[in-house]
mmCIF file with all atom_site columns, C-alpha atoms in Angstrom:
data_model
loop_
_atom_site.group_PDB
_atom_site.id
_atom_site.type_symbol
_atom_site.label_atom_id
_atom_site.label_alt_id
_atom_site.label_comp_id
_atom_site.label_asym_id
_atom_site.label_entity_id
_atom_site.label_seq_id
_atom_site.pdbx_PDB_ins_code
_atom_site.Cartn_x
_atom_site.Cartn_y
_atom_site.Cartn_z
_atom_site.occupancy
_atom_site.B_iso_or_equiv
_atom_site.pdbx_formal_charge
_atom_site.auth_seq_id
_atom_site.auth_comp_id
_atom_site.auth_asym_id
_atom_site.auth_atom_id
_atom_site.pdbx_PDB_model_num
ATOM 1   C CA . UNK A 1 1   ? -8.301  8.929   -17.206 1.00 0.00 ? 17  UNK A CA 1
ATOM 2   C CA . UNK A 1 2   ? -5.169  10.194  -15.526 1.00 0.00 ? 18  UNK A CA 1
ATOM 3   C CA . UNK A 1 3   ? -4.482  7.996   -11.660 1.00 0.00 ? 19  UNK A CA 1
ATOM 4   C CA . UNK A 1 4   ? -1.615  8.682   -9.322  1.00 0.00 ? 20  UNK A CA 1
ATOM 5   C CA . UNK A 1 5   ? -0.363  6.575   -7.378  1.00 0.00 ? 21  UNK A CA 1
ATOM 6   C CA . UNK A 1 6   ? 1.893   6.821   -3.751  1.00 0.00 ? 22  UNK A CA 1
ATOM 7   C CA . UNK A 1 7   ? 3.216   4.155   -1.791  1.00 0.00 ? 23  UNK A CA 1
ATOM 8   C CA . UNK A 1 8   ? 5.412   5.287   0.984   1.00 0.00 ? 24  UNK A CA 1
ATOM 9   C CA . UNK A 1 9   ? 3.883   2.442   4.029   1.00 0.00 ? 25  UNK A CA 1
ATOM 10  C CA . UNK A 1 10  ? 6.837   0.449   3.778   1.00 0.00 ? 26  UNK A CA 1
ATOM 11  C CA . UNK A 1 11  ? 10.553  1.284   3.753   1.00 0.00 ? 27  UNK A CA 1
ATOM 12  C CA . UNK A 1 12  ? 10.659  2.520   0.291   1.00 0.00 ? 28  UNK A CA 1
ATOM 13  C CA . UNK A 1 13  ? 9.031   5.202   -1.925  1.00 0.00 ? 29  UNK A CA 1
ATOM 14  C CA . UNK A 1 14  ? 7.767   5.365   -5.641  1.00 0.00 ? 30  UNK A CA 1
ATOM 15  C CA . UNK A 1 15  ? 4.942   7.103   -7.648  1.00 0.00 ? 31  UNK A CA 1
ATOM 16  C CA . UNK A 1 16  ? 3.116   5.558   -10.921 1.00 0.00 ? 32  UNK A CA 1
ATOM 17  C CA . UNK A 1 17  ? 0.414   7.693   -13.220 1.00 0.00 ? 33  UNK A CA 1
ATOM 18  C CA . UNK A 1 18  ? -1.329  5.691   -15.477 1.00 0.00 ? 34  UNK A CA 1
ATOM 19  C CA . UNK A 1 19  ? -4.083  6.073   -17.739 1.00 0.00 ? 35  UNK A CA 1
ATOM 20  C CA . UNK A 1 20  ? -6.666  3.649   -18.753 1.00 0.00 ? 36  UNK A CA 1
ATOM 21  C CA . UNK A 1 21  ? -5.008  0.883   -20.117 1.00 0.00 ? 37  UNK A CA 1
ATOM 22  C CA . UNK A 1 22  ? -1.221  1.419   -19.314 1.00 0.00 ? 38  UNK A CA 1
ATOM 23  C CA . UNK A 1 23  ? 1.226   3.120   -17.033 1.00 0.00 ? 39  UNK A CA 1
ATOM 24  C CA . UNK A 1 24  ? 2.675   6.601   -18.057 1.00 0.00 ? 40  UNK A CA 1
ATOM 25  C CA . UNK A 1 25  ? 5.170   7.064   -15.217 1.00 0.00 ? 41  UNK A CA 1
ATOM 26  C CA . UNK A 1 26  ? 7.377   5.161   -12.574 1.00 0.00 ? 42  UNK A CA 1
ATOM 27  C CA . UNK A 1 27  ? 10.024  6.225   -10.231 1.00 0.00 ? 43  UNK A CA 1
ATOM 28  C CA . UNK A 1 28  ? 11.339  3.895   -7.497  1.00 0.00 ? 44  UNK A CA 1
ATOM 29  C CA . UNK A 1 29  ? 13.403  5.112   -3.949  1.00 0.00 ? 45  UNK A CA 1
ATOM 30  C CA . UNK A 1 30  ? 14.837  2.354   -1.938  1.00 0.00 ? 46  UNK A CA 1
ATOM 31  C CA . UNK A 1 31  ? 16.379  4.149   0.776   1.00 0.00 ? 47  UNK A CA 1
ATOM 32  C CA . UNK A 1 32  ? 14.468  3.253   4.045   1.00 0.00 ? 48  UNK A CA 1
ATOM 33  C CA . UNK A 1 33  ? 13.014  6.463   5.444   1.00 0.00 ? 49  UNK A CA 1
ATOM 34  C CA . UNK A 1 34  ? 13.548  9.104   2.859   1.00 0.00 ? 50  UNK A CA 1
ATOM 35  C CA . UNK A 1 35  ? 9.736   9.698   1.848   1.00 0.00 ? 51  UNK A CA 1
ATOM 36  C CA . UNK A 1 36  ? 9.758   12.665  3.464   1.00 0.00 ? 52  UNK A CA 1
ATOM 37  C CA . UNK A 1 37  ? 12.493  13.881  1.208   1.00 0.00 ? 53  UNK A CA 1
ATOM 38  C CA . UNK A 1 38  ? 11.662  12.142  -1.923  1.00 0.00 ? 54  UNK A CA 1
ATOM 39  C CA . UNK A 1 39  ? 8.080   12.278  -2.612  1.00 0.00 ? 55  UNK A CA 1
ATOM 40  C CA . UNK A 1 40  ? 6.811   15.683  -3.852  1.00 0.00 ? 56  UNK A CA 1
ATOM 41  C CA . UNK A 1 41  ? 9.995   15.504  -6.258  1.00 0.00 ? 57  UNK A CA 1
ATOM 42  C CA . UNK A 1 42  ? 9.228   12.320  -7.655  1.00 0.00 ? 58  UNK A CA 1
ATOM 43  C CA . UNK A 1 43  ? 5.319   13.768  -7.684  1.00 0.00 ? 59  UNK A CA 1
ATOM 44  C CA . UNK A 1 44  ? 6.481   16.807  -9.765  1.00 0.00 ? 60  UNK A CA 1
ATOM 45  C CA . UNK A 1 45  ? 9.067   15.037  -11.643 1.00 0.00 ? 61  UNK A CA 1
ATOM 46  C CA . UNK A 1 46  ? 6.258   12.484  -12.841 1.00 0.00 ? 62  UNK A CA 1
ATOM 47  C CA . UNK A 1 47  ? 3.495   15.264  -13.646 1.00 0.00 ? 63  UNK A CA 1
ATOM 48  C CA . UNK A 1 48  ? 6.412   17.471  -15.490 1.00 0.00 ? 64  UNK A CA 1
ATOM 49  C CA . UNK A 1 49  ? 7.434   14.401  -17.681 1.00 0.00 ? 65  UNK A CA 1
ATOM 50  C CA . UNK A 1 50  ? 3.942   13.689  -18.649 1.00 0.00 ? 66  UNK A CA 1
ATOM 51  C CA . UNK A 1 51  ? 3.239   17.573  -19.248 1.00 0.00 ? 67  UNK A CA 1
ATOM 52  C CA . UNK A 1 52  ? 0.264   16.997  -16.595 1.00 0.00 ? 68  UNK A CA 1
ATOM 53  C CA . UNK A 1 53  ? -1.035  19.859  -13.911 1.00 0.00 ? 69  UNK A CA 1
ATOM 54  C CA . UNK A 1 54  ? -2.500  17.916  -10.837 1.00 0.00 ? 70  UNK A CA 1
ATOM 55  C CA . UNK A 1 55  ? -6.280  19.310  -11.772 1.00 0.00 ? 71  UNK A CA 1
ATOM 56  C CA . UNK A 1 56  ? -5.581  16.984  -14.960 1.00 0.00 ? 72  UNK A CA 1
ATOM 57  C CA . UNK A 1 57  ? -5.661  13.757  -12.864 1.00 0.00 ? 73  UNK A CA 1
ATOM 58  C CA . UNK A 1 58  ? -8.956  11.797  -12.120 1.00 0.00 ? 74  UNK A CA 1
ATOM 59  C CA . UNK A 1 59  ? -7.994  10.465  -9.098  1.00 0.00 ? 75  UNK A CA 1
ATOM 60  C CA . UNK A 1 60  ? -5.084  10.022  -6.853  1.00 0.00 ? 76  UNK A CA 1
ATOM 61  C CA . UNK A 1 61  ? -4.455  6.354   -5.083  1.00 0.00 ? 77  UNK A CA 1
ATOM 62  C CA . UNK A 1 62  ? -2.258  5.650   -2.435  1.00 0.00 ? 78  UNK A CA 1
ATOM 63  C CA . UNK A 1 63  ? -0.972  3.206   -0.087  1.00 0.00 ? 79  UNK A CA 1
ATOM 64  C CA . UNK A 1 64  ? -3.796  3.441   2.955   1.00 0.00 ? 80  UNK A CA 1
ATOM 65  C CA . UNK A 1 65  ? -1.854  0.651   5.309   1.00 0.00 ? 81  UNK A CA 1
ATOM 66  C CA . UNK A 1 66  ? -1.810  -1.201  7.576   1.00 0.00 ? 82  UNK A CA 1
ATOM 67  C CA . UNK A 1 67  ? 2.400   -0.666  7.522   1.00 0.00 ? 83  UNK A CA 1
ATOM 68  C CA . UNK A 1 68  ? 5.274   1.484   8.928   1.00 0.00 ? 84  UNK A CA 1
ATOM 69  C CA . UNK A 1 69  ? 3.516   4.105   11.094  1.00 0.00 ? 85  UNK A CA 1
ATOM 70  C CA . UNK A 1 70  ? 5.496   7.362   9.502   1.00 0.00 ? 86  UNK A CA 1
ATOM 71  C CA . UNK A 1 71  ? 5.325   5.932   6.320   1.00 0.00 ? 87  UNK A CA 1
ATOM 72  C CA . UNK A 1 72  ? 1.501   5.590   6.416   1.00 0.00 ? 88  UNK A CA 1
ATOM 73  C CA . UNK A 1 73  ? 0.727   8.710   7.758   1.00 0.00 ? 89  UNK A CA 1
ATOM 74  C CA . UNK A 1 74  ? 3.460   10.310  4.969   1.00 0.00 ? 90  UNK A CA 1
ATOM 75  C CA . UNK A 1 75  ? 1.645   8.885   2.317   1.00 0.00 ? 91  UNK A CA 1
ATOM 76  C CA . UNK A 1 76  ? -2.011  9.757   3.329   1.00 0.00 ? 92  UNK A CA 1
ATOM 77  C CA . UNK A 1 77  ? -0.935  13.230  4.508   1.00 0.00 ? 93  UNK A CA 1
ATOM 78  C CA . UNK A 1 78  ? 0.576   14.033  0.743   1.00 0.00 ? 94  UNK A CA 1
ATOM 79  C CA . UNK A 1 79  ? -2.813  12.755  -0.910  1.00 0.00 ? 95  UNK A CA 1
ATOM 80  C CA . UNK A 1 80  ? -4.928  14.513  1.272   1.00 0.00 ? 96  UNK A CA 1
ATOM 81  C CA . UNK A 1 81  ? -3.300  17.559  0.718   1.00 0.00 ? 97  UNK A CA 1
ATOM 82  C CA . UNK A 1 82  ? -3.249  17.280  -3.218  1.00 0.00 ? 98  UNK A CA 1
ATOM 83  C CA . UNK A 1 83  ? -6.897  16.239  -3.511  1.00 0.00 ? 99  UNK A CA 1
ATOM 84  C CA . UNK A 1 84  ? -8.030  18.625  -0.957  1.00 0.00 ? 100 UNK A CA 1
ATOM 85  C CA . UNK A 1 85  ? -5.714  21.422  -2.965  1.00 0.00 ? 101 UNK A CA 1
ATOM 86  C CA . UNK A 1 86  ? -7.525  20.336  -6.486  1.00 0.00 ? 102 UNK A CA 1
ATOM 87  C CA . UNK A 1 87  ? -10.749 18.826  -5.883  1.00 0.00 ? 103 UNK A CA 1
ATOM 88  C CA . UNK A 1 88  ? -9.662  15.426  -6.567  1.00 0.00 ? 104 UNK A CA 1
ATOM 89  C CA . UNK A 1 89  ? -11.048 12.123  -5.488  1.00 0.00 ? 105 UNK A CA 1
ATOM 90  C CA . UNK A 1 90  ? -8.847  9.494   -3.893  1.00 0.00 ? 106 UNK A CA 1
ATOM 91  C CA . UNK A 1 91  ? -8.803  5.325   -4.037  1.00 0.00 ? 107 UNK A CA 1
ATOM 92  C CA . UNK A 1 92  ? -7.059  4.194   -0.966  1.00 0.00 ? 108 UNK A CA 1
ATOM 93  C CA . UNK A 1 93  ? -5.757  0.703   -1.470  1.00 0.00 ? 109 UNK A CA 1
ATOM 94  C CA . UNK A 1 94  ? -4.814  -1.567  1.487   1.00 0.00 ? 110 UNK A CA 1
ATOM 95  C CA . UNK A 1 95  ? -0.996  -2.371  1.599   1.00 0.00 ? 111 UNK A CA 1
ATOM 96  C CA . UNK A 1 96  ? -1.497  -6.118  1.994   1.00 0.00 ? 112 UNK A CA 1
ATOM 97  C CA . UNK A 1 97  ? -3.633  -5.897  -0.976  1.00 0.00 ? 113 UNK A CA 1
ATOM 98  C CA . UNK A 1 98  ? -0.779  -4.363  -2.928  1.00 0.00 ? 114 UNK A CA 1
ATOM 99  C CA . UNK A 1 99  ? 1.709   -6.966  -1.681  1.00 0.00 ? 115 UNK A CA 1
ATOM 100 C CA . UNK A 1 100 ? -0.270  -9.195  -3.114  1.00 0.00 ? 116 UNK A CA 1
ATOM 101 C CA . UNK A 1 101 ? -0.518  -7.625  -6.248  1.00 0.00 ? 117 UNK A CA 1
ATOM 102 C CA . UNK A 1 102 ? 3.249   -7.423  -6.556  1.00 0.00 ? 118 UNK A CA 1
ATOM 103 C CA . UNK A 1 103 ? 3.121   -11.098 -5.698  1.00 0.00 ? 119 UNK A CA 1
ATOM 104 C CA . UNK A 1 104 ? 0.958   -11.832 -8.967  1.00 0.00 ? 120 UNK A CA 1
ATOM 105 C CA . UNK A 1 105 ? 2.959   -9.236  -11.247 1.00 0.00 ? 121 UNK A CA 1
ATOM 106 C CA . UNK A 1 106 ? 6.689   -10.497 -9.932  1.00 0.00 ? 122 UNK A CA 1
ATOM 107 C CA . UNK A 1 107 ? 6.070   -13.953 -9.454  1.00 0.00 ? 123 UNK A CA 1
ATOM 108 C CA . UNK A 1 108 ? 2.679   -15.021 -11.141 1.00 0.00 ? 124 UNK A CA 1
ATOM 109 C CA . UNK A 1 109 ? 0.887   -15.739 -8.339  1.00 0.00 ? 125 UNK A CA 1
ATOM 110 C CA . UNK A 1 110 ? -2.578  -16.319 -8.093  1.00 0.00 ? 126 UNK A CA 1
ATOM 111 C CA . UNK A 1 111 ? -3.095  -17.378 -4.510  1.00 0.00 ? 127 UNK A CA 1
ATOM 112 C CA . UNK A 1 112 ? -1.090  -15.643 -1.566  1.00 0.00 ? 128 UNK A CA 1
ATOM 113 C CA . UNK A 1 113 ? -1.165  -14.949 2.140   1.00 0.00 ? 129 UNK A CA 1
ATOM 114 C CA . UNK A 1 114 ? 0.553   -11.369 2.657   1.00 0.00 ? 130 UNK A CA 1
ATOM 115 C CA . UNK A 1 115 ? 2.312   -11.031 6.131   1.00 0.00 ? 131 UNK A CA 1
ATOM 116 C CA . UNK A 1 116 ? 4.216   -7.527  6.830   1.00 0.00 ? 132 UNK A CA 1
ATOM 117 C CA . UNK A 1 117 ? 5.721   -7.429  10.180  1.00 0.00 ? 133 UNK A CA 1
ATOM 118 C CA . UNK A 1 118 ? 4.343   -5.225  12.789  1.00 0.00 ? 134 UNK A CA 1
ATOM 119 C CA . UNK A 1 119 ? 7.130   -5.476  15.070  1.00 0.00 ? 135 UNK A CA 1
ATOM 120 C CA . UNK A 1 120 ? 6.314   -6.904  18.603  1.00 0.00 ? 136 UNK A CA 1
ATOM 121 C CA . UNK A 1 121 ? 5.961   -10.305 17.849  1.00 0.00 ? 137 UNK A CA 1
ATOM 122 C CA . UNK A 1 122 ? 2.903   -9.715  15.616  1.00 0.00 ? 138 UNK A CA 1
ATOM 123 C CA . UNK A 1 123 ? 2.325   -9.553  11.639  1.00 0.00 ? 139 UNK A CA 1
ATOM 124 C CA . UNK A 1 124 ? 0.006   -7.596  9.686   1.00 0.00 ? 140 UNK A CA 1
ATOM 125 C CA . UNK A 1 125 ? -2.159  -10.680 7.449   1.00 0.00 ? 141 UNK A CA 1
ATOM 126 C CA . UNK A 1 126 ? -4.388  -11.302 4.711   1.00 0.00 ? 142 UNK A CA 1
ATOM 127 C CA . UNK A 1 127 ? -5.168  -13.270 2.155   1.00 0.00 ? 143 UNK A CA 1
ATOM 128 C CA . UNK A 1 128 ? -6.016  -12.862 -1.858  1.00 0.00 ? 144 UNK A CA 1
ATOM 129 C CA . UNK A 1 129 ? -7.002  -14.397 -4.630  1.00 0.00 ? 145 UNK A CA 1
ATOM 130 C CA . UNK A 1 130 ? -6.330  -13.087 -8.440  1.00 0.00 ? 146 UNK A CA 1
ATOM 131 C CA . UNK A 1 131 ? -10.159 -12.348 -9.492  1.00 0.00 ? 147 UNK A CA 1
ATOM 132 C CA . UNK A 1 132 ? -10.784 -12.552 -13.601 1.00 0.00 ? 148 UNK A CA 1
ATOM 133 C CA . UNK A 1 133 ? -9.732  -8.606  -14.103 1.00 0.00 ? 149 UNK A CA 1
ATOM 134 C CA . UNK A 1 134 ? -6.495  -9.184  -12.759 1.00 0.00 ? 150 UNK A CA 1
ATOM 135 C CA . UNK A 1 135 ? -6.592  -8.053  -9.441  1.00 0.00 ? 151 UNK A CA 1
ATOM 136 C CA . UNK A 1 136 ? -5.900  -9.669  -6.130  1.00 0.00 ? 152 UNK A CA 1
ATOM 137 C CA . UNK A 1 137 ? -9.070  -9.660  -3.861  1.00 0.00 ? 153 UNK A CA 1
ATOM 138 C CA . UNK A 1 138 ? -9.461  -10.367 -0.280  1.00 0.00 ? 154 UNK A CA 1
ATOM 139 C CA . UNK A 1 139 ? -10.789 -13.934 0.920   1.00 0.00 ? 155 UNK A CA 1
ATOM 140 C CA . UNK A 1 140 ? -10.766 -12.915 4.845   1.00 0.00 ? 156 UNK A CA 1
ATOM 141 C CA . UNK A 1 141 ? -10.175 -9.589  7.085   1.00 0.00 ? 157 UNK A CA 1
ATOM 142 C CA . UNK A 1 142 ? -6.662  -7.896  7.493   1.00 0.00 ? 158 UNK A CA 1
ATOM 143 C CA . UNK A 1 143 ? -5.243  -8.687  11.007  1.00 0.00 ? 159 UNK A CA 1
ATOM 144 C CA . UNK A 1 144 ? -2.981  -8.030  13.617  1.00 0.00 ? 160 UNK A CA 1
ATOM 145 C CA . UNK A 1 145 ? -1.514  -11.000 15.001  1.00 0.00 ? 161 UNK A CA 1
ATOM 146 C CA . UNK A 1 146 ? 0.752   -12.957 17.118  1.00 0.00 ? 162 UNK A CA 1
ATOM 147 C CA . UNK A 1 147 ? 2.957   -15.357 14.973  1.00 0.00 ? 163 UNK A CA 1
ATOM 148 C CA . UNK A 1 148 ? 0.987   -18.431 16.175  1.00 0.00 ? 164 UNK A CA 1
ATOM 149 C CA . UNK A 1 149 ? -2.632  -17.211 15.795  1.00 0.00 ? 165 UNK A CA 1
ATOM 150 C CA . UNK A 1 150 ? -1.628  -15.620 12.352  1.00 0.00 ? 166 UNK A CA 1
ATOM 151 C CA . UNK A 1 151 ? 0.133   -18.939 10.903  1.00 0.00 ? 167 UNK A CA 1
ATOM 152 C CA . UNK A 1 152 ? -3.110  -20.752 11.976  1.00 0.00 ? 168 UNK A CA 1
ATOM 153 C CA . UNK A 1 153 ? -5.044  -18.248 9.799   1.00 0.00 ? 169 UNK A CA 1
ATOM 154 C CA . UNK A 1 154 ? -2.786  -18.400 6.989   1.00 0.00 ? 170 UNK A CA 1
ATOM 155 C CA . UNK A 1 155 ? -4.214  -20.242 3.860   1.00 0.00 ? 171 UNK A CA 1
ATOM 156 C CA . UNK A 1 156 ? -1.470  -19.955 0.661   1.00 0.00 ? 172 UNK A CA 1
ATOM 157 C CA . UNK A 1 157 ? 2.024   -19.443 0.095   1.00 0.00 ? 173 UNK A CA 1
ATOM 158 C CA . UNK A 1 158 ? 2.812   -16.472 2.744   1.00 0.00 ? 174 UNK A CA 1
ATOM 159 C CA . UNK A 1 159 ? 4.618   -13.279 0.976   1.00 0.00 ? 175 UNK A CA 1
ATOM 160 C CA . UNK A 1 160 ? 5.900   -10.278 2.511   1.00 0.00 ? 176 UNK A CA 1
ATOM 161 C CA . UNK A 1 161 ? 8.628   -9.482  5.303   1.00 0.00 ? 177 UNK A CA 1
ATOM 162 C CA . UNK A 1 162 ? 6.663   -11.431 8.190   1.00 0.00 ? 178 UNK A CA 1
ATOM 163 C CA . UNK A 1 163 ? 6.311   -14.992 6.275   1.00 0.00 ? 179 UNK A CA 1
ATOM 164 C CA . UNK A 1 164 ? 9.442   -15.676 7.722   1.00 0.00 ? 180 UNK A CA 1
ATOM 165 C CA . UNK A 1 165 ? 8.383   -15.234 11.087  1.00 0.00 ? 181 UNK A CA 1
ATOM 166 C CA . UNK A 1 166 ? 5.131   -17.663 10.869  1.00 0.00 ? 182 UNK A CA 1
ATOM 167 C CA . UNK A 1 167 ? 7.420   -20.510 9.178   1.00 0.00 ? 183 UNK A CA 1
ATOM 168 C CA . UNK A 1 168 ? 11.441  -20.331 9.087   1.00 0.00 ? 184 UNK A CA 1
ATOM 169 C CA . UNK A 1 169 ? 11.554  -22.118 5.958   1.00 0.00 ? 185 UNK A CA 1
ATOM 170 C CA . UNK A 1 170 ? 9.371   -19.294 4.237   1.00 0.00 ? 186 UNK A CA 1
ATOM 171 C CA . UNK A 1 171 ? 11.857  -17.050 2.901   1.00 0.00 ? 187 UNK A CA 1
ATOM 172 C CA . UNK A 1 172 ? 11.076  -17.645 -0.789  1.00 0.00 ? 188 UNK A CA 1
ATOM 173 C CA . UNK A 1 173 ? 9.178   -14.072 -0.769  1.00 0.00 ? 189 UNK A CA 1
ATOM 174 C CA . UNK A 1 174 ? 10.271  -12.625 2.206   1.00 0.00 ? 190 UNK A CA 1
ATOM 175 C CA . UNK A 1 175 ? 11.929  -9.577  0.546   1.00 0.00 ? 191 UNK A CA 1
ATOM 176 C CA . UNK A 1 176 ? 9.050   -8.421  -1.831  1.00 0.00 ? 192 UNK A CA 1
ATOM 177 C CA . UNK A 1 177 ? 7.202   -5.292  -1.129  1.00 0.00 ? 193 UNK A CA 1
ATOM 178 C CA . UNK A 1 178 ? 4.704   -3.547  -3.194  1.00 0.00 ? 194 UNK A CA 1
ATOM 179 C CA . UNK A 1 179 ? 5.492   -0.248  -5.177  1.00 0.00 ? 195 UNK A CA 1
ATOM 180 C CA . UNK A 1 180 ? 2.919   2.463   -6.618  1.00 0.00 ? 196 UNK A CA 1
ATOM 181 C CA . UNK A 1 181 ? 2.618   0.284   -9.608  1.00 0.00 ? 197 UNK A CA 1
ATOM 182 C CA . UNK A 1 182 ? 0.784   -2.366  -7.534  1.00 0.00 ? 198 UNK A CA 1
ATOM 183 C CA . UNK A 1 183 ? -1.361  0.532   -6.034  1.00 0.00 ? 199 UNK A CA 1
ATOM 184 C CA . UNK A 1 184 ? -2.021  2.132   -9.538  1.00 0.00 ? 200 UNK A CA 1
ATOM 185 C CA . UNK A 1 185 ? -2.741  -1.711  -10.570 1.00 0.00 ? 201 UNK A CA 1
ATOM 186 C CA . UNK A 1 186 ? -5.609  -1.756  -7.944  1.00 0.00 ? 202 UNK A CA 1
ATOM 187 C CA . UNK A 1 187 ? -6.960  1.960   -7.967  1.00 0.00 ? 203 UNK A CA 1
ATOM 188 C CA . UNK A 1 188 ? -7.473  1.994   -12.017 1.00 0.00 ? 204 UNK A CA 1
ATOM 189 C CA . UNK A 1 189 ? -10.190 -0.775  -11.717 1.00 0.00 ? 205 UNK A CA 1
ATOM 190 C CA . UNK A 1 190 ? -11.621 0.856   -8.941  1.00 0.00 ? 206 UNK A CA 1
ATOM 191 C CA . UNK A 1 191 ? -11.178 4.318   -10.647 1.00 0.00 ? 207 UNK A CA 1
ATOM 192 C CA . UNK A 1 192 ? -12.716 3.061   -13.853 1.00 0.00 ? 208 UNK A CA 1
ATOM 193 C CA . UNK A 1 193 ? -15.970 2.496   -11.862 1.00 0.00 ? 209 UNK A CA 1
ATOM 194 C CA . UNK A 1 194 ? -15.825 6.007   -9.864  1.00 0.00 ? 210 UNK A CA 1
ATOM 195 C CA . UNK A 1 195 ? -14.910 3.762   -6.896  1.00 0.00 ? 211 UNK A CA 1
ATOM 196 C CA . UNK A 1 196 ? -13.525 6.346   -4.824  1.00 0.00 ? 212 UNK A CA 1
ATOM 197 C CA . UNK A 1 197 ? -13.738 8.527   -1.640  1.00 0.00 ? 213 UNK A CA 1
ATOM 198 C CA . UNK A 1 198 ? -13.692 12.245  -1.152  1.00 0.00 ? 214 UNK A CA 1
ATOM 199 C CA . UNK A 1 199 ? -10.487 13.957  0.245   1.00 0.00 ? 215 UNK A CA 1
ATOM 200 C CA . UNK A 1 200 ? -11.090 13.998  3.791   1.00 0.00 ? 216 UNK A CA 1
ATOM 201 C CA . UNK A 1 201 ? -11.636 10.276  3.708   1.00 0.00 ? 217 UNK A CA 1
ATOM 202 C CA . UNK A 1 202 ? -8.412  9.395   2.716   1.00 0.00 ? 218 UNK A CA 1
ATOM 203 C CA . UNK A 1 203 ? -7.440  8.225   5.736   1.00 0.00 ? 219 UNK A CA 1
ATOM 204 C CA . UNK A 1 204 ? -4.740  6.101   6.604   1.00 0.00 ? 220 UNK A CA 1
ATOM 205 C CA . UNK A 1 205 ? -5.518  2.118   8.620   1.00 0.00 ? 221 UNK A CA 1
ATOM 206 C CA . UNK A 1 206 ? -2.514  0.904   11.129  1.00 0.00 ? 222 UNK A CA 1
ATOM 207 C CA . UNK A 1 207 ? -5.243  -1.880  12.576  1.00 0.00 ? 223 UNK A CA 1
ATOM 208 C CA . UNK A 1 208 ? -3.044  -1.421  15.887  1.00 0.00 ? 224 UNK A CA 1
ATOM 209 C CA . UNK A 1 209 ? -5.010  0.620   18.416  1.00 0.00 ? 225 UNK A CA 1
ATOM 210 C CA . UNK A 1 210 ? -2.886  2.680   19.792  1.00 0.00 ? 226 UNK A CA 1
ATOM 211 C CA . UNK A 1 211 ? -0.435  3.344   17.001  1.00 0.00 ? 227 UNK A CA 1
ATOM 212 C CA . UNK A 1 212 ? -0.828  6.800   17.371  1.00 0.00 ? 228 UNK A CA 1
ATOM 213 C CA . UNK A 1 213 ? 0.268   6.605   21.115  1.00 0.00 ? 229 UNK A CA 1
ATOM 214 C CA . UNK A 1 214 ? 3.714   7.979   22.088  1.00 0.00 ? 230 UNK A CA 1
ATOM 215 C CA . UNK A 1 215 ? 6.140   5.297   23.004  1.00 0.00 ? 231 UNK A CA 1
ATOM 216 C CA . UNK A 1 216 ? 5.827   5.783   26.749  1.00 0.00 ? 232 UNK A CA 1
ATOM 217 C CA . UNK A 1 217 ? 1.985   5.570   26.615  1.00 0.00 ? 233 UNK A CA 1
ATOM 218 C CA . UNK A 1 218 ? 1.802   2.737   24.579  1.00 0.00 ? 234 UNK A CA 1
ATOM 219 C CA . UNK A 1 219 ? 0.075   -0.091  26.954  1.00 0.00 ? 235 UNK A CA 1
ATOM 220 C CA . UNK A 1 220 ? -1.878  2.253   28.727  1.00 0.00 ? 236 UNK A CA 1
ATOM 221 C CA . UNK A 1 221 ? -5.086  2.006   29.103  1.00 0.00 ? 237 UNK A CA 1
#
């Protein structure tokens, strides 16, 4: 098995491939908003390295949201095009999943609450527990939430750029993101199984309604 992996949802960009048991390929971008710019190369650079052609991958994963709006819609745009383009299959992996992921494989955590701020006084939250393969699973629904009504939800140490807005004194993990080796972390157990979704399914989640809304019709009904 050959997986690739995107994350572009949050400020950054990187792409993993890994096989079945360990990862071929990693390439990391920190500078907010380049995906546009950076992606494909890092694609090609990754397949190149690894003498791959992208009809040798099993599946591609990526980042599926909730997160930055552009960044989402970057990231399932690029996947949909390169499964569509070679008949692949595609894992989409929830965002907050992978923040929890990178929570376990930074820090060793095994229980988390993952909190991305959604701008507008309101946090993107969910939270995990490490299951006995190593992965992070969901205990309750991803949400969109004021900063009250999420901290009552919140059940373990909160992670992620919004923990900091539920409690002031939460700042411990307030910088970590995910990266495609989170997502590649997630999607090769899923992979493994044939746990996957057809092309035109790869479709990205914002949980805000009107995300897609220009800014001047946003609060319209």
């Amino acid at each position: 098995m050959k997986l690739l992996a995107l994350e572009t949802a949050n400020q950054q960009c990187s792409v993993c491939i890994v096989d079945d048991t360990q990862e071929l390929f990693f390439d990391f971008d920190s500078r907010p908003r380049a995906q546009t710019q950076t992606i494909l190369p890092m694609i090609e650079q990754g397949l190149q390295q690894q003498g791959l052609q992208p009809s040798d991958l099993t599946a591609i994963a990526f980042s599926r949201g909730p997160g930055s709006f552009s960044g989402v819609r970057i990231n399932a745009a690029v996947t949909q095009a390169l499964a569509w383009s070679n008949d692949l299959p595609v894992v989409p992996v929830s965002t907050l999943q992978a923040l929890a992921q990178a929570a376990q494989r930074v820090h060793g955590l095994s229980q988390v609450t993952a909190v991305i701020d959604a701008r507008m006084n309101e946090v993107y939250i969910a939270s995990f527990k490490l299951d006995e393969h190593g992965i992070m699973q969901a205990v309750d629904q991803e949400q969109l939430l004021n900063y009250e009504k999420a901290l009552h939800v919140s059940q373990f140490v909160l992670v992620g750029s919004g923990s900091h807005l539920l409690d002031a004194t939460a700042t411990q993990y307030q910088a970590l993101e995910p990266t495609a080796q989170d997502i590649a972390t997630i999607a090769r157990q899923a992979a493994l199984q044939q746990n996957w979704v057809s092309a035109e399914l790869a479709l990205p989640v914002y949980l805000r309604d009107d995300a897609w809304k220009k800014i001047p019709d946003q609060g319209k009904a």
